[in-house]
Every structure is written in C-alpha cells, then in structure tokens.
Amino acid sequence: MVDALDGGPGVYSARYAGENCTYEDNNIKLLEALKDVPDEKRGAHFVSVITMLFPDGRKIVARGEVYGTIIHETRGEMGFGYDPLFIPDGYDITFGEMDPEEKNRISHRANSLKKLEELLSAEK
C-alpha cells in the first residue's frame, strides 16, 4: 500500500501491471506512477491478515504491517514482488537486499503471526 497512490496497488498488487504480469512489470509500473513523487511522500507498507474461524463461530483476525519507503530504482536480488523497491523503517537496505531470515523476522507476515499468537494466548 503506497501513500501517494491512496493505498494502491493494495489488494491488486500481484496484478498491478495486468493479468499475467511479472514482478518486474509491477515494479516498473510502480516506479512510473511515483516518478514525480518526492522522497518524503513515498511512504508505503505491506499488510498481511490472517483470519481463524472456529467451529463454535468464533473468529480471530490478526493484522500485521511493516512500514517503509519506496525507492527510485530496484536494489537486491532476494525476495520477490516489490521487495527490491521497499526499504523498511529503521533500515537502509531493501527487502531485496536483506538476508531472508531477517526479512522474515520483521515482515508483515511475521507481524500478523505474532499478533495471532497474542490473540490466541489472550483467549486462554
């Protein structure tokens, strides 16, 4: 979700550049959309939501996010999707440059799993 794009590409991030597009296609389109956006307005965040439904009708929803900035050109070969364009807050490297173990520790997916664990523990 990119601030300057009012949260876009959002849930359409995998097909931002169209059906059957590649990660590179999506990154090119994102960079084009942000070409005139100054650094201070290039904030973005990844979001992951995990929902658990129980047979008794209970529902737990855990949302995880990681905030950062979209840079002007891709950096790094690791990860996938927008990873080479995203520098998480507190870092000076992209997810595409980051050791996968470190990325997995701070990612939106990790944060949603941590939240789910907290919510499940609170139910005990």
GROMACS .gro file of N, CA and C in nm:
model
  372
    1MET      N    1   0.085  -0.116   0.000
    1MET     CA    2   0.000   0.000   0.000
    1MET      C    3   0.090   0.123   0.000
    2VAL      N    4   0.074   0.206  -0.103
    2VAL     CA    5   0.161   0.323  -0.120
    2VAL      C    6   0.081   0.449  -0.089
    3ASP      N    7   0.133   0.530   0.003
    3ASP     CA    8   0.063   0.650   0.048
    3ASP      C    9   0.027   0.743  -0.068
    4ALA      N   10   0.122   0.768  -0.157
    4ALA     CA   11   0.100   0.862  -0.268
    4ALA      C   12  -0.002   0.809  -0.369
    5LEU      N   13  -0.033   0.681  -0.361
    5LEU     CA   14  -0.132   0.619  -0.450
    5LEU      C   15  -0.261   0.587  -0.374
    6ASP      N   16  -0.285   0.658  -0.265
    6ASP     CA   17  -0.404   0.637  -0.183
    6ASP      C   18  -0.422   0.490  -0.142
    7GLY      N   19  -0.310   0.425  -0.109
    7GLY     CA   20  -0.315   0.286  -0.066
    7GLY      C   21  -0.299   0.185  -0.177
    8GLY      N   22  -0.295   0.230  -0.300
    8GLY     CA   23  -0.275   0.139  -0.413
    8GLY      C   24  -0.131   0.091  -0.418
    9PRO      N   25  -0.102  -0.014  -0.484
    9PRO     CA   26  -0.195  -0.102  -0.553
    9PRO      C   27  -0.278  -0.191  -0.461
   10GLY      N   28  -0.250  -0.191  -0.332
   10GLY     CA   29  -0.334  -0.264  -0.236
   10GLY      C   30  -0.353  -0.410  -0.270
   11VAL      N   31  -0.476  -0.455  -0.262
   11VAL     CA   32  -0.505  -0.598  -0.287
   11VAL      C   33  -0.478  -0.639  -0.430
   12TYR      N   34  -0.457  -0.542  -0.517
   12TYR     CA   35  -0.427  -0.572  -0.657
   12TYR      C   36  -0.277  -0.574  -0.685
   13SER      N   37  -0.196  -0.577  -0.582
   13SER     CA   38  -0.051  -0.564  -0.600
   13SER      C   39   0.009  -0.672  -0.690
   14ALA      N   40  -0.041  -0.794  -0.684
   14ALA     CA   41   0.016  -0.902  -0.765
   14ALA      C   42  -0.013  -0.883  -0.914
   15ARG      N   43  -0.120  -0.814  -0.947
   15ARG     CA   44  -0.155  -0.793  -1.088
   15ARG      C   45  -0.168  -0.644  -1.121
   16TYR      N   46  -0.089  -0.565  -1.054
   16TYR     CA   47  -0.091  -0.419  -1.071
   16TYR      C   48  -0.068  -0.380  -1.218
   17ALA      N   49   0.022  -0.449  -1.285
   17ALA     CA   50   0.053  -0.419  -1.425
   17ALA      C   51  -0.032  -0.502  -1.522
   18GLY      N   52  -0.133  -0.573  -1.472
   18GLY     CA   53  -0.222  -0.651  -1.557
   18GLY      C   54  -0.212  -0.800  -1.531
   19GLU      N   55  -0.307  -0.872  -1.586
   19GLU     CA   56  -0.306  -1.019  -1.573
   19GLU      C   57  -0.178  -1.074  -1.633
   20ASN      N   58  -0.125  -1.178  -1.572
   20ASN     CA   59  -0.005  -1.248  -1.620
   20ASN      C   60   0.119  -1.160  -1.623
   21CYS      N   61   0.121  -1.053  -1.544
   21CYS     CA   62   0.239  -0.966  -1.539
   21CYS      C   63   0.346  -1.030  -1.450
   22THR      N   64   0.467  -0.981  -1.465
   22THR     CA   65   0.579  -1.029  -1.383
   22THR      C   66   0.603  -0.931  -1.268
   23TYR      N   67   0.686  -0.973  -1.173
   23TYR     CA   68   0.725  -0.882  -1.065
   23TYR      C   69   0.791  -0.758  -1.124
   24GLU      N   70   0.875  -0.780  -1.226
   24GLU     CA   71   0.942  -0.668  -1.290
   24GLU      C   72   0.842  -0.571  -1.353
   25ASP      N   73   0.739  -0.625  -1.418
   25ASP     CA   74   0.634  -0.540  -1.477
   25ASP      C   75   0.569  -0.453  -1.368
   26ASN      N   76   0.538  -0.514  -1.256
   26ASN     CA   77   0.475  -0.441  -1.145
   26ASN      C   78   0.568  -0.333  -1.091
   27ASN      N   79   0.696  -0.367  -1.076
   27ASN     CA   80   0.792  -0.269  -1.024
   27ASN      C   81   0.808  -0.151  -1.120
   28ILE      N   82   0.813  -0.180  -1.249
   28ILE     CA   83   0.824  -0.074  -1.349
   28ILE      C   84   0.701   0.018  -1.342
   29LYS      N   85   0.583  -0.041  -1.334
   29LYS     CA   86   0.462   0.040  -1.328
   29LYS      C   87   0.459   0.126  -1.201
   30LEU      N   88   0.501   0.067  -1.088
   30LEU     CA   89   0.503   0.143  -0.963
   30LEU      C   90   0.602   0.259  -0.972
   31LEU      N   91   0.720   0.232  -1.024
   31LEU     CA   92   0.819   0.339  -1.038
   31LEU      C   93   0.767   0.450  -1.129
   32GLU      N   94   0.699   0.414  -1.235
   32GLU     CA   95   0.642   0.514  -1.326
   32GLU      C   96   0.535   0.597  -1.255
   33ALA      N   97   0.452   0.531  -1.177
   33ALA     CA   98   0.346   0.602  -1.104
   33ALA      C   99   0.403   0.699  -1.001
   34LEU      N  100   0.523   0.670  -0.950
   34LEU     CA  101   0.584   0.753  -0.846
   34LEU      C  102   0.696   0.842  -0.898
   35LYS      N  103   0.715   0.849  -1.028
   35LYS     CA  104   0.832   0.918  -1.083
   35LYS      C  105   0.844   1.064  -1.039
   36ASP      N  106   0.733   1.132  -1.018
   36ASP     CA  107   0.738   1.273  -0.977
   36ASP      C  108   0.708   1.293  -0.829
   37VAL      N  109   0.704   1.184  -0.754
   37VAL     CA  110   0.673   1.192  -0.611
   37VAL      C  111   0.802   1.207  -0.531
   38PRO      N  112   0.813   1.312  -0.450
   38PRO     CA  113   0.936   1.332  -0.371
   38PRO      C  114   0.953   1.225  -0.264
   39ASP      N  115   1.076   1.208  -0.221
   39ASP     CA  116   1.111   1.104  -0.123
   39ASP      C  117   1.022   1.107   0.001
   40GLU      N  118   0.994   1.226   0.052
   40GLU     CA  119   0.916   1.236   0.176
   40GLU      C  120   0.771   1.193   0.161
   41LYS      N  121   0.727   1.169   0.039
   41LYS     CA  122   0.588   1.126   0.015
   41LYS      C  123   0.581   0.985  -0.043
   42ARG      N  124   0.689   0.911  -0.029
   42ARG     CA  125   0.696   0.776  -0.087
   42ARG      C  126   0.677   0.667   0.019
   43GLY      N  127   0.609   0.701   0.127
   43GLY     CA  128   0.581   0.604   0.232
   43GLY      C  129   0.493   0.491   0.179
   44ALA      N  130   0.514   0.374   0.236
   44ALA     CA  131   0.437   0.256   0.194
   44ALA      C  132   0.437   0.154   0.307
   45HIS      N  133   0.347   0.060   0.298
   45HIS     CA  134   0.351  -0.051   0.393
   45HIS      C  135   0.291  -0.177   0.330
   46PHE      N  136   0.345  -0.289   0.375
   46PHE     CA  137   0.291  -0.419   0.340
   46PHE      C  138   0.193  -0.459   0.449
   47VAL      N  139   0.088  -0.530   0.411
   47VAL     CA  140  -0.015  -0.574   0.505
   47VAL      C  141  -0.040  -0.724   0.486
   48SER      N  142  -0.056  -0.793   0.597
   48SER     CA  143  -0.095  -0.934   0.596
   48SER      C  144  -0.206  -0.953   0.699
   49VAL      N  145  -0.311  -1.023   0.660
   49VAL     CA  146  -0.422  -1.051   0.752
   49VAL      C  147  -0.445  -1.201   0.756
   50ILE      N  148  -0.450  -1.254   0.878
   50ILE     CA  149  -0.481  -1.396   0.899
   50ILE      C  150  -0.612  -1.402   0.976
   51THR      N  151  -0.704  -1.482   0.926
   51THR     CA  152  -0.833  -1.499   0.993
   51THR      C  153  -0.850  -1.646   1.030
   52MET      N  154  -0.885  -1.670   1.156
   52MET     CA  155  -0.916  -1.805   1.202
   52MET      C  156  -1.064  -1.811   1.237
   53LEU      N  157  -1.131  -1.909   1.180
   53LEU     CA  158  -1.272  -1.934   1.211
   53LEU      C  159  -1.281  -2.065   1.286
   54PHE      N  160  -1.356  -2.065   1.395
   54PHE     CA  161  -1.368  -2.183   1.478
   54PHE      C  162  -1.506  -2.246   1.460
   55PRO      N  163  -1.517  -2.376   1.484
   55PRO     CA  164  -1.647  -2.444   1.468
   55PRO      C  165  -1.759  -2.382   1.552
   56ASP      N  166  -1.723  -2.320   1.666
   56ASP     CA  167  -1.827  -2.261   1.751
   56ASP      C  168  -1.868  -2.121   1.704
   57GLY      N  169  -1.813  -2.075   1.590
   57GLY     CA  170  -1.850  -1.945   1.536
   57GLY      C  171  -1.756  -1.831   1.572
   58ARG      N  172  -1.663  -1.858   1.665
   58ARG     CA  173  -1.566  -1.753   1.699
   58ARG      C  174  -1.477  -1.722   1.580
   59LYS      N  175  -1.430  -1.598   1.577
   59LYS     CA  176  -1.341  -1.555   1.469
   59LYS      C  177  -1.229  -1.470   1.530
   60ILE      N  178  -1.108  -1.497   1.486
   60ILE     CA  179  -0.994  -1.415   1.527
   60ILE      C  180  -0.931  -1.359   1.399
   61VAL      N  181  -0.909  -1.228   1.398
   61VAL     CA  182  -0.847  -1.161   1.284
   61VAL      C  183  -0.720  -1.093   1.333
   62ALA      N  184  -0.608  -1.131   1.273
   62ALA     CA  185  -0.478  -1.075   1.311
   62ALA      C  186  -0.418  -1.003   1.190
   63ARG      N  187  -0.390  -0.875   1.209
   63ARG     CA  188  -0.335  -0.793   1.102
   63ARG      C  189  -0.191  -0.756   1.137
   64GLY      N  190  -0.102  -0.774   1.041
   64GLY     CA  191   0.037  -0.736   1.058
   64GLY      C  192   0.078  -0.641   0.948
   65GLU      N  193   0.163  -0.546   0.984
   65GLU     CA  194   0.210  -0.448   0.886
   65GLU      C  195   0.359  -0.425   0.905
   66VAL      N  196   0.422  -0.379   0.801
   66VAL     CA  197   0.559  -0.330   0.810
   66VAL      C  198   0.564  -0.204   0.723
   67TYR      N  199   0.615  -0.096   0.784
   67TYR     CA  200   0.617   0.034   0.719
   67TYR      C  201   0.755   0.065   0.663
   68GLY      N  202   0.757   0.145   0.558
   68GLY     CA  203   0.884   0.182   0.497
   68GLY      C  204   0.864   0.282   0.385
   69THR      N  205   0.956   0.278   0.290
   69THR     CA  206   0.961   0.374   0.181
   69THR      C  207   0.988   0.303   0.049
   70ILE      N  208   0.929   0.354  -0.057
   70ILE     CA  209   0.957   0.304  -0.192
   70ILE      C  210   1.070   0.390  -0.250
   71ILE      N  211   1.179   0.325  -0.294
   71ILE     CA  212   1.292   0.398  -0.350
   71ILE      C  213   1.272   0.416  -0.501
   72HIS      N  214   1.370   0.479  -0.566
   72HIS     CA  215   1.357   0.518  -0.706
   72HIS      C  216   1.404   0.414  -0.806
   73GLU      N  217   1.474   0.312  -0.762
   73GLU     CA  218   1.518   0.205  -0.852
   73GLU      C  219   1.536   0.078  -0.771
   74THR      N  220   1.525  -0.035  -0.838
   74THR     CA  221   1.535  -0.163  -0.767
   74THR      C  222   1.676  -0.186  -0.715
   75ARG      N  223   1.682  -0.251  -0.598
   75ARG     CA  224   1.809  -0.290  -0.538
   75ARG      C  225   1.791  -0.426  -0.472
   76GLY      N  226   1.876  -0.520  -0.510
   76GLY     CA  227   1.875  -0.651  -0.447
   76GLY      C  228   1.808  -0.757  -0.532
   77GLU      N  229   1.850  -0.879  -0.510
   77GLU     CA  230   1.801  -0.994  -0.587
   77GLU      C  231   1.721  -1.092  -0.504
   78MET      N  232   1.712  -1.068  -0.375
   78MET     CA  233   1.641  -1.163  -0.288
   78MET      C  234   1.495  -1.121  -0.276
   79GLY      N  235   1.416  -1.212  -0.224
   79GLY     CA  236   1.275  -1.183  -0.206
   79GLY      C  237   1.199  -1.190  -0.338
   80PHE      N  238   1.087  -1.121  -0.342
   80PHE     CA  239   1.002  -1.124  -0.461
   80PHE      C  240   0.913  -1.001  -0.460
   81GLY      N  241   0.835  -0.986  -0.564
   81GLY     CA  242   0.740  -0.876  -0.570
   81GLY      C  243   0.809  -0.741  -0.561
   82TYR      N  244   0.762  -0.659  -0.469
   82TYR     CA  245   0.813  -0.522  -0.453
   82TYR      C  246   0.933  -0.514  -0.359
   83ASP      N  247   0.984  -0.628  -0.314
   83ASP     CA  248   1.096  -0.629  -0.220
   83ASP      C  249   1.215  -0.543  -0.263
   84PRO      N  250   1.253  -0.543  -0.392
   84PRO     CA  251   1.370  -0.462  -0.432
   84PRO      C  252   1.345  -0.311  -0.429
   85LEU      N  253   1.222  -0.269  -0.407
   85LEU     CA  254   1.189  -0.126  -0.404
   85LEU      C  255   1.156  -0.076  -0.263
   86PHE      N  256   1.145  -0.166  -0.166
   86PHE     CA  257   1.093  -0.131  -0.034
   86PHE      C  258   1.202  -0.134   0.072
   87ILE      N  259   1.227  -0.018   0.135
   87ILE     CA  260   1.318  -0.011   0.249
   87ILE      C  261   1.233   0.002   0.375
   88PRO      N  262   1.237  -0.099   0.463
   88PRO     CA  263   1.158  -0.090   0.585
   88PRO      C  264   1.214   0.017   0.679
   89ASP      N  265   1.126   0.082   0.753
   89ASP     CA  266   1.167   0.183   0.851
   89ASP      C  267   1.275   0.126   0.943
   90GLY      N  268   1.376   0.207   0.968
   90GLY     CA  269   1.484   0.166   1.056
   90GLY      C  270   1.598   0.095   0.986
   91TYR      N  271   1.588   0.077   0.856
   91TYR     CA  272   1.690   0.007   0.777
   91TYR      C  273   1.737   0.098   0.664
   92ASP      N  274   1.850   0.063   0.604
   92ASP     CA  275   1.898   0.137   0.489
   92ASP      C  276   1.916   0.046   0.368
   93ILE      N  277   1.859  -0.074   0.376
   93ILE     CA  278   1.861  -0.169   0.264
   93ILE      C  279   1.717  -0.212   0.234
   94THR      N  280   1.697  -0.256   0.111
   94THR     CA  281   1.565  -0.303   0.070
   94THR      C  282   1.542  -0.446   0.120
   95PHE      N  283   1.417  -0.487   0.116
   95PHE     CA  284   1.387  -0.629   0.143
   95PHE      C  285   1.460  -0.717   0.042
   96GLY      N  286   1.481  -0.668  -0.079
   96GLY     CA  287   1.552  -0.744  -0.182
   96GLY      C  288   1.700  -0.762  -0.153
   97GLU      N  289   1.757  -0.679  -0.066
   97GLU     CA  290   1.897  -0.689  -0.026
   97GLU      C  291   1.913  -0.759   0.109
   98MET      N  292   1.805  -0.773   0.179
   98MET     CA  293   1.808  -0.823   0.317
   98MET      C  294   1.820  -0.975   0.321
   99ASP      N  295   1.895  -1.020   0.421
   99ASP     CA  296   1.902  -1.163   0.447
   99ASP      C  297   1.760  -1.215   0.469
  100PRO      N  298   1.722  -1.324   0.402
  100PRO     CA  299   1.585  -1.373   0.415
  100PRO      C  300   1.540  -1.399   0.558
  101GLU      N  301   1.631  -1.443   0.643
  101GLU     CA  302   1.596  -1.469   0.783
  101GLU      C  303   1.557  -1.339   0.854
  102GLU      N  304   1.632  -1.232   0.827
  102GLU     CA  305   1.600  -1.102   0.887
  102GLU      C  306   1.467  -1.050   0.832
  103LYS      N  307   1.449  -1.058   0.701
  103LYS     CA  308   1.323  -1.012   0.641
  103LYS      C  309   1.205  -1.088   0.702
  104ASN      N  310   1.218  -1.219   0.714
  104ASN     CA  311   1.109  -1.299   0.768
  104ASN      C  312   1.082  -1.267   0.915
  105ARG      N  313   1.180  -1.214   0.986
  105ARG     CA  314   1.162  -1.178   1.127
  105ARG      C  315   1.080  -1.050   1.142
  106ILE      N  316   1.091  -0.957   1.045
  106ILE     CA  317   1.026  -0.826   1.059
  106ILE      C  318   0.911  -0.803   0.961
  107SER      N  319   0.884  -0.898   0.876
  107SER     CA  320   0.785  -0.879   0.769
  107SER      C  321   0.642  -0.865   0.821
  108HIS      N  322   0.556  -0.820   0.735
  108HIS     CA  323   0.414  -0.810   0.766
  108HIS      C  324   0.356  -0.946   0.798
  109ARG      N  325   0.404  -1.050   0.732
  109ARG     CA  326   0.356  -1.185   0.761
  109ARG      C  327   0.397  -1.228   0.901
  110ALA      N  328   0.523  -1.200   0.935
  110ALA     CA  329   0.570  -1.232   1.071
  110ALA      C  330   0.489  -1.155   1.174
  111ASN      N  331   0.461  -1.028   1.146
  111ASN     CA  332   0.386  -0.946   1.241
  111ASN      C  333   0.242  -0.995   1.256
  112SER      N  334   0.181  -1.044   1.148
  112SER     CA  335   0.044  -1.097   1.162
  112SER      C  336   0.045  -1.228   1.241
  113LEU      N  337   0.148  -1.309   1.223
  113LEU     CA  338   0.158  -1.433   1.302
  113LEU      C  339   0.181  -1.402   1.450
  114LYS      N  340   0.265  -1.302   1.479
  114LYS     CA  341   0.286  -1.262   1.618
  114LYS      C  342   0.155  -1.213   1.680
  115LYS      N  343   0.081  -1.135   1.606
  115LYS     CA  344  -0.048  -1.083   1.654
  115LYS      C  345  -0.146  -1.198   1.678
  116LEU      N  346  -0.149  -1.294   1.586
  116LEU     CA  347  -0.237  -1.410   1.602
  116LEU      C  348  -0.200  -1.486   1.728
  117GLU      N  349  -0.071  -1.504   1.752
  117GLU     CA  350  -0.027  -1.573   1.872
  117GLU      C  351  -0.073  -1.498   1.998
  118GLU      N  352  -0.061  -1.365   1.998
  118GLU     CA  353  -0.107  -1.283   2.110
  118GLU      C  354  -0.257  -1.300   2.133
  119LEU      N  355  -0.333  -1.296   2.025
  119LEU     CA  356  -0.479  -1.307   2.036
  119LEU      C  357  -0.521  -1.445   2.085
  120LEU      N  358  -0.454  -1.548   2.037
  120LEU     CA  359  -0.484  -1.683   2.083
  120LEU      C  360  -0.447  -1.700   2.231
  121SER      N  361  -0.335  -1.645   2.273
  121SER     CA  362  -0.294  -1.652   2.413
  121SER      C  363  -0.392  -1.579   2.503
  122ALA      N  364  -0.447  -1.469   2.455
  122ALA     CA  365  -0.542  -1.391   2.534
  122ALA      C  366  -0.673  -1.466   2.554
  123GLU      N  367  -0.702  -1.561   2.468
  123GLU     CA  368  -0.828  -1.637   2.478
  123GLU      C  369  -0.819  -1.747   2.583
  124LYS      N  370  -0.701  -1.782   2.627
  124LYS     CA  371  -0.686  -1.893   2.723
  124LYS      C  372  -0.740  -1.857   2.858
   0.00000   0.00000   0.00000
